[in-house]
Each structure stands twice: as C-alpha cells, then as structure tokens.
XYZ file of C-alpha atoms in Angstrom:
388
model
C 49.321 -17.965 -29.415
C 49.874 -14.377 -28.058
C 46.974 -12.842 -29.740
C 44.847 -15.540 -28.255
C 46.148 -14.717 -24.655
C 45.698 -10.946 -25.355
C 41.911 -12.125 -26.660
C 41.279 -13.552 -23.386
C 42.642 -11.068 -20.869
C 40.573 -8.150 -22.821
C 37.592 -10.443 -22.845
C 38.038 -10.342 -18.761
C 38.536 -7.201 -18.615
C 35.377 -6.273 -20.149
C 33.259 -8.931 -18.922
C 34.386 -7.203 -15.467
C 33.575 -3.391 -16.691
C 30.011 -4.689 -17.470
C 29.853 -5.893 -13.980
C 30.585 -2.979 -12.699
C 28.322 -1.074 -14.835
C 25.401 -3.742 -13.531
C 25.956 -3.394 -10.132
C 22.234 -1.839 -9.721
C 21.109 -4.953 -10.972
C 22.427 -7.381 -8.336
C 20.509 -9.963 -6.676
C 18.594 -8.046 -3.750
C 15.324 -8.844 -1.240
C 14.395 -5.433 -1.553
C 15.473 -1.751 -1.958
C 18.070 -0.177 -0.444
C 18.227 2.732 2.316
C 18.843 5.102 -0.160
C 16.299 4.427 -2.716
C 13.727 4.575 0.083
C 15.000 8.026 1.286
C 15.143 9.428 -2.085
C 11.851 7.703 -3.037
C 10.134 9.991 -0.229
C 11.199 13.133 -1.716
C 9.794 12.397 -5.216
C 6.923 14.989 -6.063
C 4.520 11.850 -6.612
C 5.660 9.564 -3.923
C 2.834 6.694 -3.008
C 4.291 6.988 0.934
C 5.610 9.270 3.391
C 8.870 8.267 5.145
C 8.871 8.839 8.997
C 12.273 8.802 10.970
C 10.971 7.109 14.063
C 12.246 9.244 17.033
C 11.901 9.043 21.288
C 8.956 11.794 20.211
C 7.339 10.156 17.292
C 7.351 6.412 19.291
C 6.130 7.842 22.072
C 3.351 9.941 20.449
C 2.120 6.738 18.298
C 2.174 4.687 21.871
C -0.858 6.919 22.657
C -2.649 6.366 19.770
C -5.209 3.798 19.799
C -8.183 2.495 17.792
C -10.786 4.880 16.989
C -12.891 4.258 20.438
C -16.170 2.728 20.313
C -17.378 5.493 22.378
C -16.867 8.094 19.936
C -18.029 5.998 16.838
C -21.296 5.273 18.838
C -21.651 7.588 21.844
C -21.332 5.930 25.426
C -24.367 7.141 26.722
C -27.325 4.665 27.475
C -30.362 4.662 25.329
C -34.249 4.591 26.941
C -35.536 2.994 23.766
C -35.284 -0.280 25.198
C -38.709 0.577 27.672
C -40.421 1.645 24.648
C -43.022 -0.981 22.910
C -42.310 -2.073 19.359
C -43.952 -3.557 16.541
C -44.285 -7.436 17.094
C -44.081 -7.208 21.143
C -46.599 -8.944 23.264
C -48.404 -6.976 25.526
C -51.115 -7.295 27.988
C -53.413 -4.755 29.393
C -55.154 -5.597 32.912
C -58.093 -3.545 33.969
C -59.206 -2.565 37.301
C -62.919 -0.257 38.720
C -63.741 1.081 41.647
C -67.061 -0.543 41.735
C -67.737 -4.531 41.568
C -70.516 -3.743 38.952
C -68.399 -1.874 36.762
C -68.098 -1.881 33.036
C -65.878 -4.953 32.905
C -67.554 -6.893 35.676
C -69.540 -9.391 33.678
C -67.385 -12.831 32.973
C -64.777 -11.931 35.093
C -63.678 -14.018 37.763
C -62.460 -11.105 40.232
C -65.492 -8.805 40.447
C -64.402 -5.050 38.636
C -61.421 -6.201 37.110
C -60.316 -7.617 33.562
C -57.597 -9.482 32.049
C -57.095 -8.498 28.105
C -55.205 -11.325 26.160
C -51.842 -10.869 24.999
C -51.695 -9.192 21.956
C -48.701 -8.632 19.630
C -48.845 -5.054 18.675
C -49.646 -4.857 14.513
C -47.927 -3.506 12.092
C -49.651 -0.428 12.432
C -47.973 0.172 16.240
C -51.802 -0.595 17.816
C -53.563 -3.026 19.682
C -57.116 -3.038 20.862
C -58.871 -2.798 24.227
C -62.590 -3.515 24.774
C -64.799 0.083 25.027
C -61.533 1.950 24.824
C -60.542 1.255 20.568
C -57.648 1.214 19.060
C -54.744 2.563 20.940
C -51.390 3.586 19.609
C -48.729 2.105 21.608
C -45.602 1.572 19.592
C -42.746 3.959 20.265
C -44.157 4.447 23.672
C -44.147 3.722 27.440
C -46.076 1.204 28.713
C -47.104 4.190 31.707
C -48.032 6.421 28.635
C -49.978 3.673 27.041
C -51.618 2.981 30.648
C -52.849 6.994 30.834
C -53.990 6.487 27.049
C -56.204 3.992 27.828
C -57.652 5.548 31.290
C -58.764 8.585 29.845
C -60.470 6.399 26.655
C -62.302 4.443 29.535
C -62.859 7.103 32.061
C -66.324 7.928 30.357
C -67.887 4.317 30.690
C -65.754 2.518 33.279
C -65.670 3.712 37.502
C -62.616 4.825 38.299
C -60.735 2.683 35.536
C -57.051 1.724 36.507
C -54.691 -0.167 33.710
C -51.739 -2.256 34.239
C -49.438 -2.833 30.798
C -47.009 -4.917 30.861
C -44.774 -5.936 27.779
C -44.556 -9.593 28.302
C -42.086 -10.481 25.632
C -40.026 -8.014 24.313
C -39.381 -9.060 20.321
C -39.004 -5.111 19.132
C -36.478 -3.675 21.512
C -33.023 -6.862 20.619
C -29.705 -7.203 19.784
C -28.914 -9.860 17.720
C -25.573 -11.803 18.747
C -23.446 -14.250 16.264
C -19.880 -15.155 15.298
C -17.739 -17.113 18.024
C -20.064 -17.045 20.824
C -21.339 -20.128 22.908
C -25.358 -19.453 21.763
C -26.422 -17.103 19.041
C -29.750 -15.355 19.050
C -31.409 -12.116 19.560
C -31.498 -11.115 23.043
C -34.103 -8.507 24.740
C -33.096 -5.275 26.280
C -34.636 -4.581 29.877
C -35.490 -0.661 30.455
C -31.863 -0.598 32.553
C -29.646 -1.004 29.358
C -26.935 -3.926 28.609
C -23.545 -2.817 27.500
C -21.536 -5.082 24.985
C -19.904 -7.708 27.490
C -23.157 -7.808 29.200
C -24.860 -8.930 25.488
C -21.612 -11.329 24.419
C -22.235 -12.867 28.385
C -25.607 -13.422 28.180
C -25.004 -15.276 24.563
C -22.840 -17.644 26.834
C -19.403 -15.950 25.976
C -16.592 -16.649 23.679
C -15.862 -20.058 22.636
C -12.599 -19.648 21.742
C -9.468 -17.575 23.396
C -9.387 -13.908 23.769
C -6.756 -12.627 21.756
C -7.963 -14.190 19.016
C -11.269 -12.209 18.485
C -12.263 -8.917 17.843
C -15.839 -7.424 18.217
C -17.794 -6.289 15.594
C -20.761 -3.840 15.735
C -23.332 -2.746 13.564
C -25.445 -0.321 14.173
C -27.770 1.418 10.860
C -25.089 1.616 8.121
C -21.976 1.938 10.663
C -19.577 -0.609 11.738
C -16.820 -0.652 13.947
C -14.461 -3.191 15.488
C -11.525 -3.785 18.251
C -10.034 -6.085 19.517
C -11.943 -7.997 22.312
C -8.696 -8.169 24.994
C -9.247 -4.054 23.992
C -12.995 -4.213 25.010
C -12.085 -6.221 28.309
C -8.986 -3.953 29.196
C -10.502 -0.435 28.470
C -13.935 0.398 30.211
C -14.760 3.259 28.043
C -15.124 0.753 25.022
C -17.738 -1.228 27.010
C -20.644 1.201 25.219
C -24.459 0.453 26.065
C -26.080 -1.550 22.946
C -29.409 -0.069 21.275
C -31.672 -1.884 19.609
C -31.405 -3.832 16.162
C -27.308 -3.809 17.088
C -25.599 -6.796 15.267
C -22.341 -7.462 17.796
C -20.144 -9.851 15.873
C -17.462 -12.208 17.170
C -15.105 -12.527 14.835
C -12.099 -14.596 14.454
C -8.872 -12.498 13.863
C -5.636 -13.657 14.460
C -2.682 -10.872 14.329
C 0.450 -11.170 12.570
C 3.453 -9.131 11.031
C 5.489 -10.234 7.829
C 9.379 -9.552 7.942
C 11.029 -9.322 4.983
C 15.121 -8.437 4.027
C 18.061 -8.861 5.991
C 16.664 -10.606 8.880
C 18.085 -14.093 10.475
C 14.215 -15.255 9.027
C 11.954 -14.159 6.294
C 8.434 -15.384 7.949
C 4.718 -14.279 8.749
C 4.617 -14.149 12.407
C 1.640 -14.816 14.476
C 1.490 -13.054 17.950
C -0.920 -14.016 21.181
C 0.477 -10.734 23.126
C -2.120 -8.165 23.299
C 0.785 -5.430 22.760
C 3.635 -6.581 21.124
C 6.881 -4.181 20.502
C 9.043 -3.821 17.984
C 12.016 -5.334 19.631
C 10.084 -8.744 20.630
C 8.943 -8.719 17.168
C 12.485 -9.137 15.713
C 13.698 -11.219 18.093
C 10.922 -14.067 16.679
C 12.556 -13.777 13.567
C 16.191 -13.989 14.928
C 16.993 -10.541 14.946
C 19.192 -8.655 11.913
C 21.459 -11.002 9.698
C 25.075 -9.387 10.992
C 26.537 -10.325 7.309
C 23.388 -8.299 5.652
C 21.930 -6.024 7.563
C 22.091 -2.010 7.515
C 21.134 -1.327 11.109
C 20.336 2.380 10.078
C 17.525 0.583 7.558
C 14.857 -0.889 9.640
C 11.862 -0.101 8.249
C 8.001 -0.543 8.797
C 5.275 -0.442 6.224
C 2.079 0.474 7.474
C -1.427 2.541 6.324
C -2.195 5.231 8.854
C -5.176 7.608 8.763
C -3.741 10.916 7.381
C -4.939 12.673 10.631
C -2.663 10.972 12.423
C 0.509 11.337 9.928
C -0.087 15.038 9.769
C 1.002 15.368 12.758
C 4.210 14.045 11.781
C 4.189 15.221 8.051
C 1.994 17.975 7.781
C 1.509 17.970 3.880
C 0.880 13.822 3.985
C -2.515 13.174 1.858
C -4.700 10.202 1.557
C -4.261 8.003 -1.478
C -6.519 5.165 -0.276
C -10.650 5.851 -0.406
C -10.983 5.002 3.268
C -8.774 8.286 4.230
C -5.594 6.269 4.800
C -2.281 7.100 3.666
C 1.088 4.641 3.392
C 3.510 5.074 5.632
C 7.183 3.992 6.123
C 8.245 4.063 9.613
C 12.368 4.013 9.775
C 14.149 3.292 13.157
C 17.990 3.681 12.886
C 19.826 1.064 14.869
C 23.202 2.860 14.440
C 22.353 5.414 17.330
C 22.183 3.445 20.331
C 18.890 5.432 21.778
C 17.582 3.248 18.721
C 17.169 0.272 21.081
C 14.962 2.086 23.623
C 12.958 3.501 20.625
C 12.253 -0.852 19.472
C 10.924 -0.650 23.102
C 8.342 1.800 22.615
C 7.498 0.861 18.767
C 4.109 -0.793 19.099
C 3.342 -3.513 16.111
C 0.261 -3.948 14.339
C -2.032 -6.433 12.551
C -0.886 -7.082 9.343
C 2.862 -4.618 9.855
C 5.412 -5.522 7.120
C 9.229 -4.921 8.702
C 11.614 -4.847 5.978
C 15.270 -4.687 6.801
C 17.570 -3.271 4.142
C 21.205 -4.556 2.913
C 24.093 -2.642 4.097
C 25.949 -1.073 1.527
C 28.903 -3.738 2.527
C 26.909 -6.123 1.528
C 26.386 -4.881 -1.948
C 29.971 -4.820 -2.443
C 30.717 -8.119 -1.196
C 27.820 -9.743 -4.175
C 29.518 -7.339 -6.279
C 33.318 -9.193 -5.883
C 31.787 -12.258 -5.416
C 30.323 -12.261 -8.956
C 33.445 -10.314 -10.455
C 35.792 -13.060 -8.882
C 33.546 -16.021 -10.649
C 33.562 -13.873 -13.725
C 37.320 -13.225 -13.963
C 38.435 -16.328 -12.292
C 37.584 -18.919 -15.304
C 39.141 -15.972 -17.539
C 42.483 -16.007 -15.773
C 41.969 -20.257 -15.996
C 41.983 -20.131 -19.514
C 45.044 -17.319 -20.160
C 46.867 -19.746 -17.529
C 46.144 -22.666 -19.958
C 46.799 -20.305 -22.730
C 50.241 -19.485 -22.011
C 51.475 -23.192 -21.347
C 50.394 -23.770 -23.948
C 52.341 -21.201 -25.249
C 55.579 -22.217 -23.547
C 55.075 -25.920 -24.891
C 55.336 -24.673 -28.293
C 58.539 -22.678 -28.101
C-alpha cells in the first residue's frame, strides 16, 4: 500500500504546483492595479491613466460643459423685427388732403386700410398704385419708406403704417417635457431660453431630471437644465427656427470591484463628489479592496487631457479620448481629493483587489485542493496499518 500513499501525496503535490502556476487565472471582478498601470505604458494603449492629485481635482472642478454661449454666441439677434415669408402684414395709408388718391370708399376721408396679407413665397405683397413691394428680410419702417416713395407721385403727402400682425416667420419651436408645445413668436426685444421654455408653460417634470436641447442649422448642444437655471451666461437669446428640446435625462454612475455594492446609481444632486458617490454603494469592501486602486473610467475631450498628458490623442470620432482617473486612498490627502472629485453622467468607478486578497483565493483554493488529498493518504495509511 506504500506506493499508493506515495501516488497520492505526489498527486497533491502537483495538483498544488499547477495552482500556483494558475494563480493569474483566479476568480477576479476586474484587473488589478498593476495591470492597469502597466496597461498605460503600452505603445498602443486604448486609455491614458491619470493619478488624480490636489492639482489635477482641482483643475477638473473648473471645467464645465462646453457653454452655450460659446457654441452659439450670447449676443441678441435683430432678426426677430424683420418680416418673413408666411407673416401677416397690414399696410394703413394716410394723405394730406381728404380728396386724395385713396379717398374714394373709405370711411375716414384720405386714409386706407389694406387687408392683411401673408407675404408670398416670393418675400412680396401688394399695395394699391404702389405694386409689388419686397418686404421679406426687412423692417417694417423700411418697408413703410418703400412704399412712400412708390406713392409719393400719385398720393398727397402719403404716410404708411406696417404692422406685422402675426408673426409666423420669425419662431422657435418648443417640445419635449414642457407643459404646451408649439412654436412661439419672437417680439423685436429678443427671448432668451428660460424666457421660450416659460412661455411654453415650463417643465412638467423636476429639474434635475432634464437637460436642454438646442438646435440651431446643423448644430446641437445640450446641458443640464439645473446648469441653465444656476449659470446666467448659459441663458443665450434664441434666433429664429431654434428647436429647444426638453429632454428627459436622468444621471447615474456604475461601480464595479471591491466595493460593499456592485450597482448603477442614480443621483438627484446637481454636483455630486466622489466621496458621496461611494458612500451610496457602502464604501470599499475592507476584506477586498486596494485603497491605492480606485479608479474612474471616463471619455474626456483630448483638449482637456492634454493638459494633463500632453501626448493623449483621440481614438473616438467625436474628439474624445478614454481616460482612467486613479485616486490613491493610501495617502491620507486622498480623502480631501474624493472631496473635490466631481462625478459624471454615465462615470464607471471600479475598485481593484488588493494584492492580499489574491493570496487569500489563492490558499483558499490550494487548501480545498490539498485537503481531500491529505483525506485520502490519511485513509491510505490505516489502511495500511490494518494490514500489518
């Protein structure tokens, strides 16, 4: 029965070598510390690694959403008191003399009233004795001198009132999650965005969950309508054909590794830190967690990581570039940096395994792989001893 106990022990003792050799292939939520450092420094890395310092938190507190104002301009357009195509406008007529020109079938003597007319598709309307005028893409005073001189010839003194009576050219159309959407007029003074969404009878649902869309020509831009409210810069003037959207967009992060919780996380707060964001999750698993390997996965326009890591380059069409944000818990200025770390829509926060941890998997599989192996050379040698 010897051999057979010699068998066994060997069989063991390999079984544990290939263990041992395996180790890489444990059971793990994600990759190490290590593997994300060394990743970095691979010629064709997919994403730049960024040690989150004091500097770096406080530099990306500054940072905001590219500002309405510079995506649009914030200064107000005069279009809005210029006639369009499809407006209705009347033209009222006034002489010096009661038997003037437009006298006849009028019911104030040297005066006339010309029915509203929409202006064509040609940008004219007409006006008795004076023709076709152009009007579209201007004034209604330069339309008025227009049609003065046209009727200074045949008329005494002629003096012309136009007045655009319903404005259908010069609109911004409103939708999404407002009370009442529709097209709404611009008056020669110009509306700015909240003035537009008010007017449309304001949100209909709560603030943080919507973000404003606008589209102006082939551009589009959106932030976050708590953004809009908070910043007054972002509250741009509106031109006309804008489309301002409403739009329903709830924020959340995803954690992911050795935290207390693996979850998505929906958040109300209109800045939410780093540090509140783990705490919804529980905070770091003590057993698991490598404090130094906190890590947030993000895309960043590669302006913005340049400053950071000046040879970063955009892999994504849209000028973005991934990024890996890594706050080390170890030093204890770490905490004040989870202060300062701002979260964003869609963040992923992936906590790594402590090396510890590793090792403990690693015995706890070598212990159930050796453990029925000793069990059986136990048996073995009573076996043994029965025989004797």
């Amino acid at each position: 029965m010897r051999p057979l106990i010699r068998f066994l022990l060997l069989s063991g003792t390999a079984s544990s070598l290939l263990v041992l050799s395996s180790c890489t292939g444990l059971p793990s939520s994600g990759p190490s510390a290590g593997t994300i450092q060394s990743g970095s420094k691979a010629a064709e890395t997919p994403y730049v690694l960024i040690p989150v310092s004091q500097a770096v938190a406080d530099s990306l507190a500054r940072v905001q959403e590219r500002p309405l104002s510079a995506a649009f301009g914030a200064a107000r357009r005069q279009s809005s008191s210029r006639i369009g195509v499809g407006d209705a406008v009347t033209v009222s007529i006034w002489e010096a003399s009661e038997n003037g020109l437009f006298s006849a079938g009028s019911s104030q003597q040297g005066s006339a009233q010309i029915p509203v007319q929409l202006v064509s598709e040609n940008g004219t309307i007409s006006v008795p004795y004076a023709g076709t005028i152009k009007v579209a893409g201007q004034s209604p005073e330069a339309v008025k001198v227009t049609i003065e001189k046209a009727l200074s010839r045949m008329a005494v003194e002629p003096q012309v009132l136009v007045n655009v009576v319903k404005n259908n050219s010069n609109t911004v159309t409103v939708t999404g999650e407002v009370a009442a959407s529709g097209r709404i007029p611009l008056t020669p003074g110009g509306e700015r965005l909240l003035d537009i969404i008010a007017t449309a009878g304001g949100p209909r649902m709560e603030l943080h969950q919507l973000a404003v869309q606008i589209t102006r020509g082939v551009k589009t831009e959106t932030i976050p309508m708590e953004q809009l409210i908070s910043d007054p810069r972002e509250n741009i003037y509106v031109q006309s054909n804008d489309v301002v959207t409403l739009i329903r967009q709830p924020r959340s992060f995803t954690v992911f590794g050795a935290a207390n919780a693996n979850a998505s996380v929906q958040f109300d707060e209109s800045q939410l830190y780093l540090n509140q964001g783990l705490a919804k999750v529980g905070g770091l698993n003590d057993e698991r967690a490598n404090a130094k390997g906190v890590f947030v996965y993000r895309q960043e326009p590669v302006e913005l990581v340049r400053a950071f890591a000046p040879n970063a380059r955009s892999v994504h069409g849209d000028g973005t570039v991934n990024v890996i944000y890594q706050v080390d818990l170890k030093d204890p200025s770490g905490f004040f940096i989870l202060k300062n770390f701002k979260i964003k829509n869609r963040d992923l926060i992936y906590i790594a395994n402590s090396s510890l941890a590793e090792i403990r998997k690693f015995s706890t599989l070598v212990s159930t792989t050796v453990a029925p192996v000793a069990q059986g050379a136990s048996f073995a040698s009573n076996i043994n001893d029965l025989s004797k």
